[in-house]
mmCIF file of C-alpha atoms in Angstrom:
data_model
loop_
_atom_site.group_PDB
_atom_site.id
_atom_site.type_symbol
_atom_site.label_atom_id
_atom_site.label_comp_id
_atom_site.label_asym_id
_atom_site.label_seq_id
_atom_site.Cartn_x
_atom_site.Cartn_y
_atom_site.Cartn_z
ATOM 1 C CA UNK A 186 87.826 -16.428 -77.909
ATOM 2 C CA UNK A 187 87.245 -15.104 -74.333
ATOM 3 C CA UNK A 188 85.434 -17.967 -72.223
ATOM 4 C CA UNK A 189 84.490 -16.348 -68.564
ATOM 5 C CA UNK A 190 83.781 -18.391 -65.462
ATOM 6 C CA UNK A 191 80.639 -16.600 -63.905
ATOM 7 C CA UNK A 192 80.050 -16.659 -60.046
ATOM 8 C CA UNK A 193 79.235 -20.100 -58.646
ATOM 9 C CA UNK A 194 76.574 -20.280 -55.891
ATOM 10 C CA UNK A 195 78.827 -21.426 -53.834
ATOM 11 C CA UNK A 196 81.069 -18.542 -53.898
ATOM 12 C CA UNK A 197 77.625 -16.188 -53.068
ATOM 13 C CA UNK A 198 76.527 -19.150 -50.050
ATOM 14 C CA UNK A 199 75.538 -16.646 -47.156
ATOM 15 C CA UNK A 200 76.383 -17.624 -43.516
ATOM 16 C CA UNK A 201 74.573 -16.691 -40.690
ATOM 17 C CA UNK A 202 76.677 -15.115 -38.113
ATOM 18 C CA UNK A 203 75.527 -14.840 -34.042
ATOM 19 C CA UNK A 204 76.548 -11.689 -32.101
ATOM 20 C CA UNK A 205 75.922 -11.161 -28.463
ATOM 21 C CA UNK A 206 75.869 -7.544 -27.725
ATOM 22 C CA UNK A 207 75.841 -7.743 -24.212
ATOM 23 C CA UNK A 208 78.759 -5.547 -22.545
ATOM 24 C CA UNK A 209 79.880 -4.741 -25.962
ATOM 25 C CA UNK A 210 80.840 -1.044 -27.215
ATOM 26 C CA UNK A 211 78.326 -0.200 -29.830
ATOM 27 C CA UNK A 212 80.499 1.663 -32.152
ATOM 28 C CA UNK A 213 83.100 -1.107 -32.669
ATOM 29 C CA UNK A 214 80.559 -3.794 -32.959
ATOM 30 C CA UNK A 215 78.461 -1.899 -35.674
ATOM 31 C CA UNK A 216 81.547 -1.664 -37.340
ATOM 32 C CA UNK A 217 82.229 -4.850 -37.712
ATOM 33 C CA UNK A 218 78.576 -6.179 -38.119
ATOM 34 C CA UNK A 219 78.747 -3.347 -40.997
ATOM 35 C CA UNK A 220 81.494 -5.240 -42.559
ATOM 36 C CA UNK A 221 79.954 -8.539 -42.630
ATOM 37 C CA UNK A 222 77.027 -7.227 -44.010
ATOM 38 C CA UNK A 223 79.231 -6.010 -47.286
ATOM 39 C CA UNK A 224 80.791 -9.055 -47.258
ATOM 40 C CA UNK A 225 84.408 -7.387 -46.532
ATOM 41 C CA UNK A 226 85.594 -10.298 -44.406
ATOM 42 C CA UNK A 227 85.212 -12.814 -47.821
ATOM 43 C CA UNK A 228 87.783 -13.376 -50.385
ATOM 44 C CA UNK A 229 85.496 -12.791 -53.048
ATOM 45 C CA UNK A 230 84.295 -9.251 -52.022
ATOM 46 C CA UNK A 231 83.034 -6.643 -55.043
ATOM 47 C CA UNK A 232 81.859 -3.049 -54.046
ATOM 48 C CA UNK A 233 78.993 -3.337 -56.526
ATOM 49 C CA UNK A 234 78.065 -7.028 -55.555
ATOM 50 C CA UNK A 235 75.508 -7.844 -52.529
ATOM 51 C CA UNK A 236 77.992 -10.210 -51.484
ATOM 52 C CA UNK A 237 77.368 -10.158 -47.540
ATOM 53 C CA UNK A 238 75.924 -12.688 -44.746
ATOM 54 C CA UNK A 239 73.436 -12.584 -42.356
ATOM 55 C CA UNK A 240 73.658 -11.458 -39.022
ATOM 56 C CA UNK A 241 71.625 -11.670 -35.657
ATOM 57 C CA UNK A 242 72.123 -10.013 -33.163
ATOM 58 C CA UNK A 243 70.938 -11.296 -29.231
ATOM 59 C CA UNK A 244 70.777 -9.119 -25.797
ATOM 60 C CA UNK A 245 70.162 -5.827 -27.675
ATOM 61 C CA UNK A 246 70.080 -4.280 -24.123
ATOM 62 C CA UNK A 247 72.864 -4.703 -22.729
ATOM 63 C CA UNK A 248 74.596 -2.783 -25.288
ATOM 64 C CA UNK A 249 77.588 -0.066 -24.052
ATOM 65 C CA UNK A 250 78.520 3.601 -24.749
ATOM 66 C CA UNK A 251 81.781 5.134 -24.078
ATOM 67 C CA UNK A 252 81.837 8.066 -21.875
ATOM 68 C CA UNK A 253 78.777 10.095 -21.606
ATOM 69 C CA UNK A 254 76.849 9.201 -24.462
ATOM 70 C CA UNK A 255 74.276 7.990 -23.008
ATOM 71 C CA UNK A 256 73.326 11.008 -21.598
ATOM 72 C CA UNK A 257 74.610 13.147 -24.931
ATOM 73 C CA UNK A 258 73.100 11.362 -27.879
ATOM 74 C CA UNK A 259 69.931 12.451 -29.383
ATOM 75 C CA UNK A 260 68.141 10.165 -31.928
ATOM 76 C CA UNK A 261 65.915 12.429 -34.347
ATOM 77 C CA UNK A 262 63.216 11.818 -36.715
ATOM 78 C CA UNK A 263 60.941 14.256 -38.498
ATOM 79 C CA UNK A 264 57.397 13.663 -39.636
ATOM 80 C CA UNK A 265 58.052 16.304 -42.684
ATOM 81 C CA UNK A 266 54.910 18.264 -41.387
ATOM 82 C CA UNK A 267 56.094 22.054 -40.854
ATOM 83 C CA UNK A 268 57.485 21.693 -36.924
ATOM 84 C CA UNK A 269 57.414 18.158 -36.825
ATOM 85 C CA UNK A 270 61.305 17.277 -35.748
ATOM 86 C CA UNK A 271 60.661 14.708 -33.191
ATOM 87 C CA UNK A 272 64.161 14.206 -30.547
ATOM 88 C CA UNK A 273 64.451 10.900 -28.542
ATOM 89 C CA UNK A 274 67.191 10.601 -25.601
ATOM 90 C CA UNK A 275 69.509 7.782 -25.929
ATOM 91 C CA UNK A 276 68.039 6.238 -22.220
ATOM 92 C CA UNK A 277 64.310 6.545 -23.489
ATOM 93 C CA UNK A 278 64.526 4.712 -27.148
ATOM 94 C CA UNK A 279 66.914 2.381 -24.922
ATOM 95 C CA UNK A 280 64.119 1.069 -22.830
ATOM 96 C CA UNK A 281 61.626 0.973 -25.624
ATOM 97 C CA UNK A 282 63.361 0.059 -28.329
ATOM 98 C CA UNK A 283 66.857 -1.237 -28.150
ATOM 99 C CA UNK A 284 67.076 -2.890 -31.404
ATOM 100 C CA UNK A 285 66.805 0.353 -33.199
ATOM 101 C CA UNK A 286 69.673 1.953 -31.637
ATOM 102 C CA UNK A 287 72.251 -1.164 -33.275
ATOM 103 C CA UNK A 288 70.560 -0.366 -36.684
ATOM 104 C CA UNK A 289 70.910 2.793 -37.081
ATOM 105 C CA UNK A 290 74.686 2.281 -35.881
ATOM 106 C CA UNK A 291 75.209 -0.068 -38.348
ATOM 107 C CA UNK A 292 73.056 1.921 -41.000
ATOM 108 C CA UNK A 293 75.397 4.139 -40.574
ATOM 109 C CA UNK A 294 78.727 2.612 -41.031
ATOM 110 C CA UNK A 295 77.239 1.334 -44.136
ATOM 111 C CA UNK A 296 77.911 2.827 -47.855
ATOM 112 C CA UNK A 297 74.917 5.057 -48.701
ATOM 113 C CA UNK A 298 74.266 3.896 -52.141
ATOM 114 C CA UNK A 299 71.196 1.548 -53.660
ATOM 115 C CA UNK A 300 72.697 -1.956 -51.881
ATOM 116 C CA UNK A 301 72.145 -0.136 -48.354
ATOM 117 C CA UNK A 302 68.837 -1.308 -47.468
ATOM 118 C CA UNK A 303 69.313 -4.444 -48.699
ATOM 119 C CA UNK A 304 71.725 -5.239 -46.429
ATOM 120 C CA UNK A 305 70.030 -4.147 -43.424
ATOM 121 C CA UNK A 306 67.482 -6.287 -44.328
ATOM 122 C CA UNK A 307 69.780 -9.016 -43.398
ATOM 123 C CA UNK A 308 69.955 -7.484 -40.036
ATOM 124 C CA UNK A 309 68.224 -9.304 -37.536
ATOM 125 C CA UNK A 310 68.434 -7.493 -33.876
ATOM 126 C CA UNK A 311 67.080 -9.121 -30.645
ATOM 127 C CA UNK A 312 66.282 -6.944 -27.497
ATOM 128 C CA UNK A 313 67.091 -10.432 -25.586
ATOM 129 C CA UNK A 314 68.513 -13.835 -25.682
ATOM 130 C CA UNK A 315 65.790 -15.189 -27.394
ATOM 131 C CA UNK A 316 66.024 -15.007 -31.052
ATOM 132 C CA UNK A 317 63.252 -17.356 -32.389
ATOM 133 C CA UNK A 318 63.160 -19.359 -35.741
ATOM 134 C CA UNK A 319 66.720 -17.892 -36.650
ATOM 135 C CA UNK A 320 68.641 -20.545 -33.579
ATOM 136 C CA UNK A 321 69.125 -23.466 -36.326
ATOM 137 C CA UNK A 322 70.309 -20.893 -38.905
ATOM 138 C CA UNK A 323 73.448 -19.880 -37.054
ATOM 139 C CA UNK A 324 76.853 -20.989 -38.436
ATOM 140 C CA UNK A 325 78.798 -18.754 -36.551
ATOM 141 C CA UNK A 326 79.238 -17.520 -33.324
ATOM 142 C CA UNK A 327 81.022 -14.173 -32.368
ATOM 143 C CA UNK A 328 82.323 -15.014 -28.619
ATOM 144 C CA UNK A 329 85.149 -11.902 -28.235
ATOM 145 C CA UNK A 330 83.403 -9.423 -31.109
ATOM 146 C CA UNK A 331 85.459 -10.218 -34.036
ATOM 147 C CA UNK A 332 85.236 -12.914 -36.729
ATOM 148 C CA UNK A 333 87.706 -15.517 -36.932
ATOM 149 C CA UNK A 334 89.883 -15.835 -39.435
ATOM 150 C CA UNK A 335 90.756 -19.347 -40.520
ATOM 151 C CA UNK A 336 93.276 -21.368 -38.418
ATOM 152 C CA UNK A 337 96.619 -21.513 -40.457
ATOM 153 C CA UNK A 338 97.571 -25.090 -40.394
ATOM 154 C CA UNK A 339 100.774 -25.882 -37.668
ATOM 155 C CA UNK A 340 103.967 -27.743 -38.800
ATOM 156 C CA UNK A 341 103.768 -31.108 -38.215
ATOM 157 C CA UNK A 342 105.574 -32.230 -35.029
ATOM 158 C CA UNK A 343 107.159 -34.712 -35.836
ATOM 159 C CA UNK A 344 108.665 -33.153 -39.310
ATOM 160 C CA UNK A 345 111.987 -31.727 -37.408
ATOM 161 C CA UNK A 346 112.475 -35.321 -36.504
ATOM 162 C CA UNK A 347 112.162 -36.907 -40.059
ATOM 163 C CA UNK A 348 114.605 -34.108 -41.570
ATOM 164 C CA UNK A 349 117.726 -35.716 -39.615
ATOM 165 C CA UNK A 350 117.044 -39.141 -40.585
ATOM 166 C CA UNK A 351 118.863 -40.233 -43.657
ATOM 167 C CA UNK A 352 116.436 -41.868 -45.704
ATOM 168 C CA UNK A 353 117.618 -45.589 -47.280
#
């Protein structure tokens, strides 16, 4: 008989993580903001399971582009009336509405399947450093852009030492 172990809450415990976006590339942050969402950077991670953490994001503007993009990129919309296609510059949705601009980076770089909006739900995007209720939710703290990995534990010092002694 077959006995298995089903997923402890523990396991599925979701962390908040803090990113500040300020003089950050937006393309390799959404990346990696993508992957936390999926839960990627956990042990435990299933393609089919909503495994991922929360993430806020702080100083929305003061976001980067590489190169000319912020004069190339077009955001687009379309209001599905006949002639409706609406086109936004990158500069003009920047000054009204920088928090869209990191989602639908990140909407992007995630897997376009059922799970998808689900996980941008636990999106949170900030235009500044203020970020509200979500302050005494945050567990982790993104200073360079990338998650830490945990520390691997050093030698002990002082083991080199107690090799050459002869023990009696």
């Amino acid at each position: 008989m077959s006995q298995a172990i089903g997923n402890t809450a523990l396991a599925y415990a979701r962390v908040w993580h803090h990113v500040d976006a300020s003089e950050r590339v937006l393309g390799r942050m959404a990346s990696r903001i993508a992957q936390v969402l999926m839960g990627k950077h956990k042990p435990m991670y299933d393609a089919g399971a909503d495994c991922g953490d929360y993430v806020v994001v702080t100083n929305a503007r003061n976001v980067l582009v590489t190169g000319r993009k912020s004069e190339q990129v077009k955001y687009y919309k379309h209001t599905m009336y006949p002639g409706g296609l609406q086109t936004t510059p990158y500069r003009d949705l920047m000054q009204k509405r920088p928090d869209e601009i990191i989602r639908h980076a990140v909407s992007g770089m995630l897997p376009k399947n059922k799970l998808r909006q689900r996980r941008l739900d636990r999106l949170r995007i900030f235009p500044d450093e203020e970020m509200g209720p979500f302050k005494i939710n945050i567990l982790r703290r993104w200073e360079d852009g990338t998650l830490r990995t945990a520390k691997v534990p050093q030698p002990n010092k002082l083991l080199p030492a107690l090799v050459g002694r002869s023990v009696q």
